[in-house]
Short mmCIF file of N, CA and C in Angstrom, two decimals:
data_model
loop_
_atom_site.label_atom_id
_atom_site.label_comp_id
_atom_site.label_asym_id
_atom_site.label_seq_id
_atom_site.Cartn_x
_atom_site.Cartn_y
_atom_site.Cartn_z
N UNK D 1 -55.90 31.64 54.12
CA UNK D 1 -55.65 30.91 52.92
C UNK D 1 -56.97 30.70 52.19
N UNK D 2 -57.05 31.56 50.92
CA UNK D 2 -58.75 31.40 50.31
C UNK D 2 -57.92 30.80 49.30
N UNK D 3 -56.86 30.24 48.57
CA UNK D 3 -57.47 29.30 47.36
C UNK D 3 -56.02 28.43 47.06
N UNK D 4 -55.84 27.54 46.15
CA UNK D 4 -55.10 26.75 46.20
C UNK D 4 -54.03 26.88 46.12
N UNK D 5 -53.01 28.04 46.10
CA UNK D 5 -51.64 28.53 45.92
C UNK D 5 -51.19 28.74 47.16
N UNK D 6 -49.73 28.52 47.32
CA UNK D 6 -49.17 28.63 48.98
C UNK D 6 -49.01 30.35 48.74
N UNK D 7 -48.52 31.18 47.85
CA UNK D 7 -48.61 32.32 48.07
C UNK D 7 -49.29 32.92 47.02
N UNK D 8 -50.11 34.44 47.04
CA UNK D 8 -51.11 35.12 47.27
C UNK D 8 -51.12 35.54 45.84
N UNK D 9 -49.93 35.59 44.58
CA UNK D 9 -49.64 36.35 43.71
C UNK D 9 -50.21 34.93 42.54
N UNK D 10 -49.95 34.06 43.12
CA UNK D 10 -50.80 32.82 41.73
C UNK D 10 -49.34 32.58 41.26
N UNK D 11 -49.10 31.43 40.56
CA UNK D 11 -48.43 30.77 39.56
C UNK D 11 -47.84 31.45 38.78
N UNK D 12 -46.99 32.15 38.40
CA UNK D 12 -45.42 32.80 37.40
C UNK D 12 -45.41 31.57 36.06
N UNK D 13 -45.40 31.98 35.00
CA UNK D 13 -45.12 31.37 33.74
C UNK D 13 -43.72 31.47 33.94
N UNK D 14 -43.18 29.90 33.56
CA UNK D 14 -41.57 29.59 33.58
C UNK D 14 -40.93 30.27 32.58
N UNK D 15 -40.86 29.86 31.28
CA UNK D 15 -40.81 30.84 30.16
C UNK D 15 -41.29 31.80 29.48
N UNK D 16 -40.79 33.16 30.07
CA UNK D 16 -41.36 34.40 29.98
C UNK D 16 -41.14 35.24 28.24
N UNK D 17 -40.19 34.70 27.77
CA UNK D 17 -39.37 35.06 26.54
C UNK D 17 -40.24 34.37 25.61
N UNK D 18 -39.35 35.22 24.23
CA UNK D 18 -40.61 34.21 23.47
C UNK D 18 -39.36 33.52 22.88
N UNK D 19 -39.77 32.28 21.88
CA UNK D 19 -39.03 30.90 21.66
C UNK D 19 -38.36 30.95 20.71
N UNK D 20 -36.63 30.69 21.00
CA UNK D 20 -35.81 30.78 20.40
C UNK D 20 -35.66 29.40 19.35
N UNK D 21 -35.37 30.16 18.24
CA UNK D 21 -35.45 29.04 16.41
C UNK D 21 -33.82 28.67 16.63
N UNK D 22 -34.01 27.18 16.99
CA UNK D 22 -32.76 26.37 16.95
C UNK D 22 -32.73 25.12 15.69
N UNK D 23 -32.66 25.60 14.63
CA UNK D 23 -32.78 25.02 13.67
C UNK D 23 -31.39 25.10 13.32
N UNK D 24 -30.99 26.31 13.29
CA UNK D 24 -29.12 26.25 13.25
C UNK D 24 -28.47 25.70 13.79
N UNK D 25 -28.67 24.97 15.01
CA UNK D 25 -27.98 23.99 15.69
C UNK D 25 -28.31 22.64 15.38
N UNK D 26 -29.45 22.11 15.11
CA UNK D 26 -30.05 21.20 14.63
C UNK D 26 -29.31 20.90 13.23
N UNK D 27 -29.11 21.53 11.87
CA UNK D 27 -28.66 21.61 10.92
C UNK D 27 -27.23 21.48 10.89
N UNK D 28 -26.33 21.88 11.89
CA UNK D 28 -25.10 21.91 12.34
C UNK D 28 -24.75 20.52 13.04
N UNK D 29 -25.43 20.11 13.70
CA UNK D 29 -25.16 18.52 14.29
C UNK D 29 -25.38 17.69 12.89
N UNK D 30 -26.30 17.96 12.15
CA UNK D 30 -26.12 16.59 10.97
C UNK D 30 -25.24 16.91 10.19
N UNK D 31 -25.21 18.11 10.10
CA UNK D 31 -23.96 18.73 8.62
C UNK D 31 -22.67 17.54 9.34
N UNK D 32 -22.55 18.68 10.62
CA UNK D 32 -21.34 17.44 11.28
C UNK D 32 -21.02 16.18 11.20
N UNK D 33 -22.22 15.74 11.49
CA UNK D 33 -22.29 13.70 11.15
C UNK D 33 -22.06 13.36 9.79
N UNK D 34 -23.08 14.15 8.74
CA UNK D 34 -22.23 13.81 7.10
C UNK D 34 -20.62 13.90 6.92
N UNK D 35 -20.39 15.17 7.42
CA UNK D 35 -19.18 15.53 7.30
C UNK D 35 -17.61 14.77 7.82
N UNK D 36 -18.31 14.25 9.11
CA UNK D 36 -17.42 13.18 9.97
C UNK D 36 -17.08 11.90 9.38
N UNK D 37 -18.71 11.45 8.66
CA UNK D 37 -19.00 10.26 7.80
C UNK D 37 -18.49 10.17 6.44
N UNK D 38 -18.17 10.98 5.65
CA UNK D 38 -17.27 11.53 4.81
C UNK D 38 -16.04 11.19 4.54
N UNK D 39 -15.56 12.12 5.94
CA UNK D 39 -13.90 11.91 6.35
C UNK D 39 -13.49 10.32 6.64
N UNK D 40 -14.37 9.72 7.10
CA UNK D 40 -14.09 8.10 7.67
C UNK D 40 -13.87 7.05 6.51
N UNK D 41 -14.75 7.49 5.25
CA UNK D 41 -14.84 6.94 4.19
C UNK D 41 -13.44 7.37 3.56
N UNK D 42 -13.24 8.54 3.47
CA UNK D 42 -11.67 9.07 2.32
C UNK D 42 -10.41 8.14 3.35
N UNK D 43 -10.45 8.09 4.68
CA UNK D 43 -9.45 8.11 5.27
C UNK D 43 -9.52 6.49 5.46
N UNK D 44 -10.77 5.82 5.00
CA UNK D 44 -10.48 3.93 5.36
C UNK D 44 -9.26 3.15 4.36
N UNK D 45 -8.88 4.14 3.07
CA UNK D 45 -7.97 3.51 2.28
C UNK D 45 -6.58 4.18 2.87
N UNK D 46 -6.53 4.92 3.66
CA UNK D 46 -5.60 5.34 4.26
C UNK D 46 -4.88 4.61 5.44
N UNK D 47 -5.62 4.30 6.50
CA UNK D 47 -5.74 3.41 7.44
C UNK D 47 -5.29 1.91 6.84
N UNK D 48 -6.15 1.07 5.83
CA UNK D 48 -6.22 0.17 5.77
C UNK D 48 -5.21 -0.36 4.99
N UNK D 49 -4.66 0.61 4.30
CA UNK D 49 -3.80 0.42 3.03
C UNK D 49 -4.53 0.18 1.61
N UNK D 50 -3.91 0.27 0.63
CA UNK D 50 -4.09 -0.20 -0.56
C UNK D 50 -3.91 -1.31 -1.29
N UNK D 51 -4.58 -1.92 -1.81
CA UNK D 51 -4.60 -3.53 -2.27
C UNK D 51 -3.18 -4.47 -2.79
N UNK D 52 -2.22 -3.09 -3.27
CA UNK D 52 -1.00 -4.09 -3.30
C UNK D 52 0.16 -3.93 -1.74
N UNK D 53 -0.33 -3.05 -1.09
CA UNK D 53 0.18 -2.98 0.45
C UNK D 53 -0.39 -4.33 1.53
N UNK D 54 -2.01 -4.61 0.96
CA UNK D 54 -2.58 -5.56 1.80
C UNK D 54 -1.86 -6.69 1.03
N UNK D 55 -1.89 -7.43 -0.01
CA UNK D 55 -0.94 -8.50 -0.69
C UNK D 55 0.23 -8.54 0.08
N UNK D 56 1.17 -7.44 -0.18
CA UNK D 56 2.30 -7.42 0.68
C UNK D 56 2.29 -7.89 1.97
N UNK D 57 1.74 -7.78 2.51
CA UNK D 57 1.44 -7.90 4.26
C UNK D 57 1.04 -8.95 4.29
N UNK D 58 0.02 -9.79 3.58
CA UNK D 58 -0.64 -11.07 3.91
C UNK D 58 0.45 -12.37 3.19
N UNK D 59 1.22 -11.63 2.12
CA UNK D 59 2.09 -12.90 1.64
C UNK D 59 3.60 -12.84 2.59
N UNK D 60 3.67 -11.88 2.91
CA UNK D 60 4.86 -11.74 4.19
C UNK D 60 4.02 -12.53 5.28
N UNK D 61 3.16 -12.12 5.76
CA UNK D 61 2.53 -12.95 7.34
C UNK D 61 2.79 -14.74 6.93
N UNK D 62 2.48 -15.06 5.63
CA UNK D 62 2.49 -16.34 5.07
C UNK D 62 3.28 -16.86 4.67
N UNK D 63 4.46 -16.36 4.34
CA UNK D 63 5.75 -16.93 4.17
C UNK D 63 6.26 -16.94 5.87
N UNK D 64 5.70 -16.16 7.09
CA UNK D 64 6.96 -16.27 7.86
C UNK D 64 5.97 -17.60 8.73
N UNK D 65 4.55 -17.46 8.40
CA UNK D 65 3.59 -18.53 9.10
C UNK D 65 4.95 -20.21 8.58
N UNK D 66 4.67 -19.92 7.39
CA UNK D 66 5.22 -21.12 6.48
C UNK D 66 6.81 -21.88 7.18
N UNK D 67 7.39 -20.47 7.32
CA UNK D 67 8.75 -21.02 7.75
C UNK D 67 8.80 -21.01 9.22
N UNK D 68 8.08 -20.53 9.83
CA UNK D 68 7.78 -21.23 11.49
C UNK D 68 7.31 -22.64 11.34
N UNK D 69 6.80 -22.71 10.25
CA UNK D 69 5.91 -24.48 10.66
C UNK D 69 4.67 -24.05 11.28
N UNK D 70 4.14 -22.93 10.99
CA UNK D 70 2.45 -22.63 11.88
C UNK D 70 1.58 -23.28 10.72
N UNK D 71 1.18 -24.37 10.51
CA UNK D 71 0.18 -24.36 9.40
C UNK D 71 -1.37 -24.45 10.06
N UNK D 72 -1.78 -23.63 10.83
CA UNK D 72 -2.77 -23.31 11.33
C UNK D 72 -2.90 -21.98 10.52
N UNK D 73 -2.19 -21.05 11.00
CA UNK D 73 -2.02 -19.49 10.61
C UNK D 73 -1.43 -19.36 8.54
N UNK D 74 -1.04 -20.54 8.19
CA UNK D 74 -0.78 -20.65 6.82
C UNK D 74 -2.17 -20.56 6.70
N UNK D 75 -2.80 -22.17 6.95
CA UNK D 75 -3.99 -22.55 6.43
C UNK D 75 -5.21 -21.44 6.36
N UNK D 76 -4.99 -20.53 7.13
CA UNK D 76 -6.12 -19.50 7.52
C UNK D 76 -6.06 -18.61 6.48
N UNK D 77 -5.19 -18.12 6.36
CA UNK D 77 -4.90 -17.50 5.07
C UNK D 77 -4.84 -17.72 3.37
N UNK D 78 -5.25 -18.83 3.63
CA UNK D 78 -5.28 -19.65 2.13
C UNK D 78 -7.01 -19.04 1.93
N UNK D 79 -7.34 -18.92 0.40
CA UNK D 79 -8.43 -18.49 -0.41
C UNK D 79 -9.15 -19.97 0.07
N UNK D 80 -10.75 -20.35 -0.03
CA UNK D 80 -11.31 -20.91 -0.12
C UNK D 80 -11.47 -21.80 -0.88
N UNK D 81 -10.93 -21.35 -2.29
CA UNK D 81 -10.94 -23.04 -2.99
C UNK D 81 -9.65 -23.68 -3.23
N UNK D 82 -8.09 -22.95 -2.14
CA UNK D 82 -7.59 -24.05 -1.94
C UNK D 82 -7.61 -24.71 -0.73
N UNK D 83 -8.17 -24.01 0.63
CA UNK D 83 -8.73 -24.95 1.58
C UNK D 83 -9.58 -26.42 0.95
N UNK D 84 -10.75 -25.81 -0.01
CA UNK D 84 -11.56 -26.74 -0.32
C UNK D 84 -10.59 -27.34 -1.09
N UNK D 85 -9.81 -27.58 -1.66
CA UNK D 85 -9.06 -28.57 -2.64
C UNK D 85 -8.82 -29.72 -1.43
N UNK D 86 -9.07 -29.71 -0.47
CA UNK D 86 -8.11 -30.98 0.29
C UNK D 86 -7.29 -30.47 1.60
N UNK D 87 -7.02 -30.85 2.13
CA UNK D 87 -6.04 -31.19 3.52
C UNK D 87 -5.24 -30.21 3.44
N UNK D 88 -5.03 -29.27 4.73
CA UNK D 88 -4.14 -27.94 4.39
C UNK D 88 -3.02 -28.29 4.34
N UNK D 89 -2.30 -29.89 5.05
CA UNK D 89 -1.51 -30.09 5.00
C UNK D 89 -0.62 -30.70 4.07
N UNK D 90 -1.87 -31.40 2.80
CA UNK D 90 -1.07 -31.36 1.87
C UNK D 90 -1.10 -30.21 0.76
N UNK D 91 -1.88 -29.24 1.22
CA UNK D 91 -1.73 -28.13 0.14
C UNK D 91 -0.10 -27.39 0.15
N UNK D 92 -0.24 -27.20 1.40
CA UNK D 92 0.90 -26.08 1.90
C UNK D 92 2.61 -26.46 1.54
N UNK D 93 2.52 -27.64 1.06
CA UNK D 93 3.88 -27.55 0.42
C UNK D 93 4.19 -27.39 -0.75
N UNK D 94 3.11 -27.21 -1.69
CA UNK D 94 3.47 -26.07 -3.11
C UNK D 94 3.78 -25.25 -2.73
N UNK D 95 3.65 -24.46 -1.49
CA UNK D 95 3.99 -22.91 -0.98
C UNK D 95 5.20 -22.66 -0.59
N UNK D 96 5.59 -23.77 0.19
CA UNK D 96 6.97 -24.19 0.47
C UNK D 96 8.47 -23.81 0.16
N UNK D 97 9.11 -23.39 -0.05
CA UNK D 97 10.61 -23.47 -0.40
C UNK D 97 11.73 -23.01 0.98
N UNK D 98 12.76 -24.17 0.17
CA UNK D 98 14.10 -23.52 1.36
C UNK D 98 14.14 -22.44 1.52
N UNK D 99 14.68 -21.92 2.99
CA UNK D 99 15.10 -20.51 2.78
C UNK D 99 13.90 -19.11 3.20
N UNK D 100 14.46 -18.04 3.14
CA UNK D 100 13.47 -17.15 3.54
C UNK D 100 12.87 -16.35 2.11
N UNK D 101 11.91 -16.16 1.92
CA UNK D 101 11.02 -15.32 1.26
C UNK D 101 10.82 -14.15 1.58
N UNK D 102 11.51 -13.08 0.43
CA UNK D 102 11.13 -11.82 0.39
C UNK D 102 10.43 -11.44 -0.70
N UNK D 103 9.23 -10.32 -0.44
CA UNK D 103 8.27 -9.99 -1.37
C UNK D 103 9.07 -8.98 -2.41
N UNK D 104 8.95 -8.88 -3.76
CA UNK D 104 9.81 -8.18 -4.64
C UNK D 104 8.93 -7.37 -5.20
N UNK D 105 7.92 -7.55 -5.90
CA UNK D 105 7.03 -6.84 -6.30
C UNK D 105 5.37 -7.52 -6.32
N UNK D 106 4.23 -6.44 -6.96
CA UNK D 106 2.79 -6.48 -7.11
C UNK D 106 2.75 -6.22 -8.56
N UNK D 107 1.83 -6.88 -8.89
CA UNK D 107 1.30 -6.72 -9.87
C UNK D 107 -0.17 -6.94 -9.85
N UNK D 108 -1.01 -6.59 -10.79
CA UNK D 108 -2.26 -6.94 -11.13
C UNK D 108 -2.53 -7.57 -11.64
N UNK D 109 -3.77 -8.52 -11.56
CA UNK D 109 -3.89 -9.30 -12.35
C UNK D 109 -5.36 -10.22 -12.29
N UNK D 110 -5.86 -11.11 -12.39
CA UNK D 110 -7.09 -11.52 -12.62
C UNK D 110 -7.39 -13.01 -12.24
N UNK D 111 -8.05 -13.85 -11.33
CA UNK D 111 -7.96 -15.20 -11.09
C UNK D 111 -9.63 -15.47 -11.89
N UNK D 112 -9.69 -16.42 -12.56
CA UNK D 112 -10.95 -16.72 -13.22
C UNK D 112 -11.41 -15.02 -13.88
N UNK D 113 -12.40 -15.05 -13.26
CA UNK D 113 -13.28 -13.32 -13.04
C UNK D 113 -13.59 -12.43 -11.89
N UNK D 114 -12.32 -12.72 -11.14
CA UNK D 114 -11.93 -12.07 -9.81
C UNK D 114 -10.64 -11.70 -9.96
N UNK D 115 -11.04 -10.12 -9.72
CA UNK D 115 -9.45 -9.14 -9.90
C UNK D 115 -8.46 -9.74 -8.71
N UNK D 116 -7.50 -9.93 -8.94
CA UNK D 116 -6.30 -10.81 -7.72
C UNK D 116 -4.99 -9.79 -8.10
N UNK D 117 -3.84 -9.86 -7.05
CA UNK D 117 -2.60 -9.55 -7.12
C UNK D 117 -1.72 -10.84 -7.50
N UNK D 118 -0.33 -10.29 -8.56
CA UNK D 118 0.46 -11.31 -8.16
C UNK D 118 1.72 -10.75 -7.36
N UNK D 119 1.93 -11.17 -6.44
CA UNK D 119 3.11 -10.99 -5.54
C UNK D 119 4.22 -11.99 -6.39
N UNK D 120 5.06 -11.11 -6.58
CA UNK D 120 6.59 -11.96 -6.79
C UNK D 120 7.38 -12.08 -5.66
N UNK D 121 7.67 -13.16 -5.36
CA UNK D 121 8.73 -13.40 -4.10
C UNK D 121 10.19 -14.30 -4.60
N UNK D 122 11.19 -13.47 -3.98
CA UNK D 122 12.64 -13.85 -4.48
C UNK D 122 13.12 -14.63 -2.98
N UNK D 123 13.46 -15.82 -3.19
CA UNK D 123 14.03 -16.59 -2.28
C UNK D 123 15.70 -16.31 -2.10
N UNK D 124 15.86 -17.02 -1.15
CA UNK D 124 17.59 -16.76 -0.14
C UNK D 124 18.42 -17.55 -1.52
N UNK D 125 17.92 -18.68 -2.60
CA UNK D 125 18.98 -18.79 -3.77
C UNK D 125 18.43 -18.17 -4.87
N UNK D 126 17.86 -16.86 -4.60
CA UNK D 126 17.59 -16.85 -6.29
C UNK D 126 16.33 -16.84 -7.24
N UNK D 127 15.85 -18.37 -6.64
CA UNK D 127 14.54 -18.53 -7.28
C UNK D 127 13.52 -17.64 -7.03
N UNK D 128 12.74 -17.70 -8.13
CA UNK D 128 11.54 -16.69 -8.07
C UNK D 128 9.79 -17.07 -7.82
N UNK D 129 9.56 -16.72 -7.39
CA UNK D 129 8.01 -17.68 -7.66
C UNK D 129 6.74 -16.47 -7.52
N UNK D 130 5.53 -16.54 -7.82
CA UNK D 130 4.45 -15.72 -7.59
C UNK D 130 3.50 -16.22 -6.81
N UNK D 131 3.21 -15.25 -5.88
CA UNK D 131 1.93 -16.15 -4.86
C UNK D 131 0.79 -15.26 -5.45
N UNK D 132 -0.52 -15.67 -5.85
CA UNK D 132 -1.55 -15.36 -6.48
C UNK D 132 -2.63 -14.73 -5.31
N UNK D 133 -2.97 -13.49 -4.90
CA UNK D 133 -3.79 -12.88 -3.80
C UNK D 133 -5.20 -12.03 -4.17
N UNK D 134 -6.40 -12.95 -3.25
CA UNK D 134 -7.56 -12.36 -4.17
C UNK D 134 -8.54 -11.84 -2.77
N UNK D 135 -8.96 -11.01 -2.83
CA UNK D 135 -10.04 -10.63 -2.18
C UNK D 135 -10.98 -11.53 -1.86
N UNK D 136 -11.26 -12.24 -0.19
CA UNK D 136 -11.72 -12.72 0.19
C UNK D 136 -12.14 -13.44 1.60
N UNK D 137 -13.05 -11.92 1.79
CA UNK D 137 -13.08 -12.00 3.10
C UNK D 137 -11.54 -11.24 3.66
N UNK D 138 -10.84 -10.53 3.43
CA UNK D 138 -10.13 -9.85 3.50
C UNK D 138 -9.02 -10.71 2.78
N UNK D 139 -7.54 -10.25 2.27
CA UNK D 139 -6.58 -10.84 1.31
C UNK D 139 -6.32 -12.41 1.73
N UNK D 140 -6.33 -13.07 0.89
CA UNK D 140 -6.16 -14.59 0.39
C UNK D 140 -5.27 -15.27 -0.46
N UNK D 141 -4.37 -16.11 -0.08
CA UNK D 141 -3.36 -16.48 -1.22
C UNK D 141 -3.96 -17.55 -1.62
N UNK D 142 -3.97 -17.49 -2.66
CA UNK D 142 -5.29 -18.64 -3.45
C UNK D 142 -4.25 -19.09 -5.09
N UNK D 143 -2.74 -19.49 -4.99
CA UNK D 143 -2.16 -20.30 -5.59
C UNK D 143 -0.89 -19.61 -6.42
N UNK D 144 0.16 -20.60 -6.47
CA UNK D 144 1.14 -20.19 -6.54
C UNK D 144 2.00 -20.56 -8.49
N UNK D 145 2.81 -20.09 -8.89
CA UNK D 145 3.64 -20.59 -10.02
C UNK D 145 4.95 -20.03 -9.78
N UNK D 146 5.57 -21.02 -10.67
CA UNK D 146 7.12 -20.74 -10.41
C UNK D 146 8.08 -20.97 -9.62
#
């Protein structure tokens, strides 16, 4: 044994080839991620619904909160400045009526200088009323007429 190698031929270079340009794969993983990131964006109004589908859904959850007697799950759903008006418990009986509430139609429409829905809801006699729904913090019934 004359020198520092266990056998006689010396040390072999690991990579004998010369170096393959992976820039096409590199370019292909981000294309991918834009592309994925893209699709997630077109497909969140898909998923999530559309603003008079979310109205629909949040003034249905709130009429059936209402006629269970949950005014926890009412109150939660109320916009912020009719929480802040006072006591959920005396808010929540403007919301009120005999009978069951079905949603009839959406419309558009405007609260102050915040774009809102109006939901029309037709009650079990007849009557009609509008629950007023605004973006906040996800859909909000923030006041009623009729």
């Amino acid at each position: 044994m004359s020198g520092p190698y266990l056998y006689d031929e010396g040390p072999e270079d690991l990579h004998t080839g010369t170096p393959r340009n992976r820039n096409g794969l590199i370019l292909g993983v981000f294309g991918g991620t834009v592309v994925l990131g893209v699709a997630m964006v077109v497909a969140l109004p898909l998923v999530r619904g559309g603003g008079d589908e979310q109205a629909r859904e949040v003034v249905g959850v709130f009429l059936a909160a209402l006629e269970a007697g949950d005014t926890e799950t009412a109150g939660d759903l109320l916009c912020t400045a009719e929480r802040d008006a006072g006591d959920v418990a005396e808010i929540l009986p403007a919301y009120e009526h005999p009978g069951t509430g079905e949603v009839v139609g959406v419309e558009d429409g405007t609260l102050g200088d915040q774009d809102s829905r109006e939901v029309r809801v037709r009650w079990d006699d007849g009557e009609e009323a509008t629950l007023t729904v605004v973006l906040e913090d996800g859909p909000r019934v923030c006041g009623t007429s009729g």
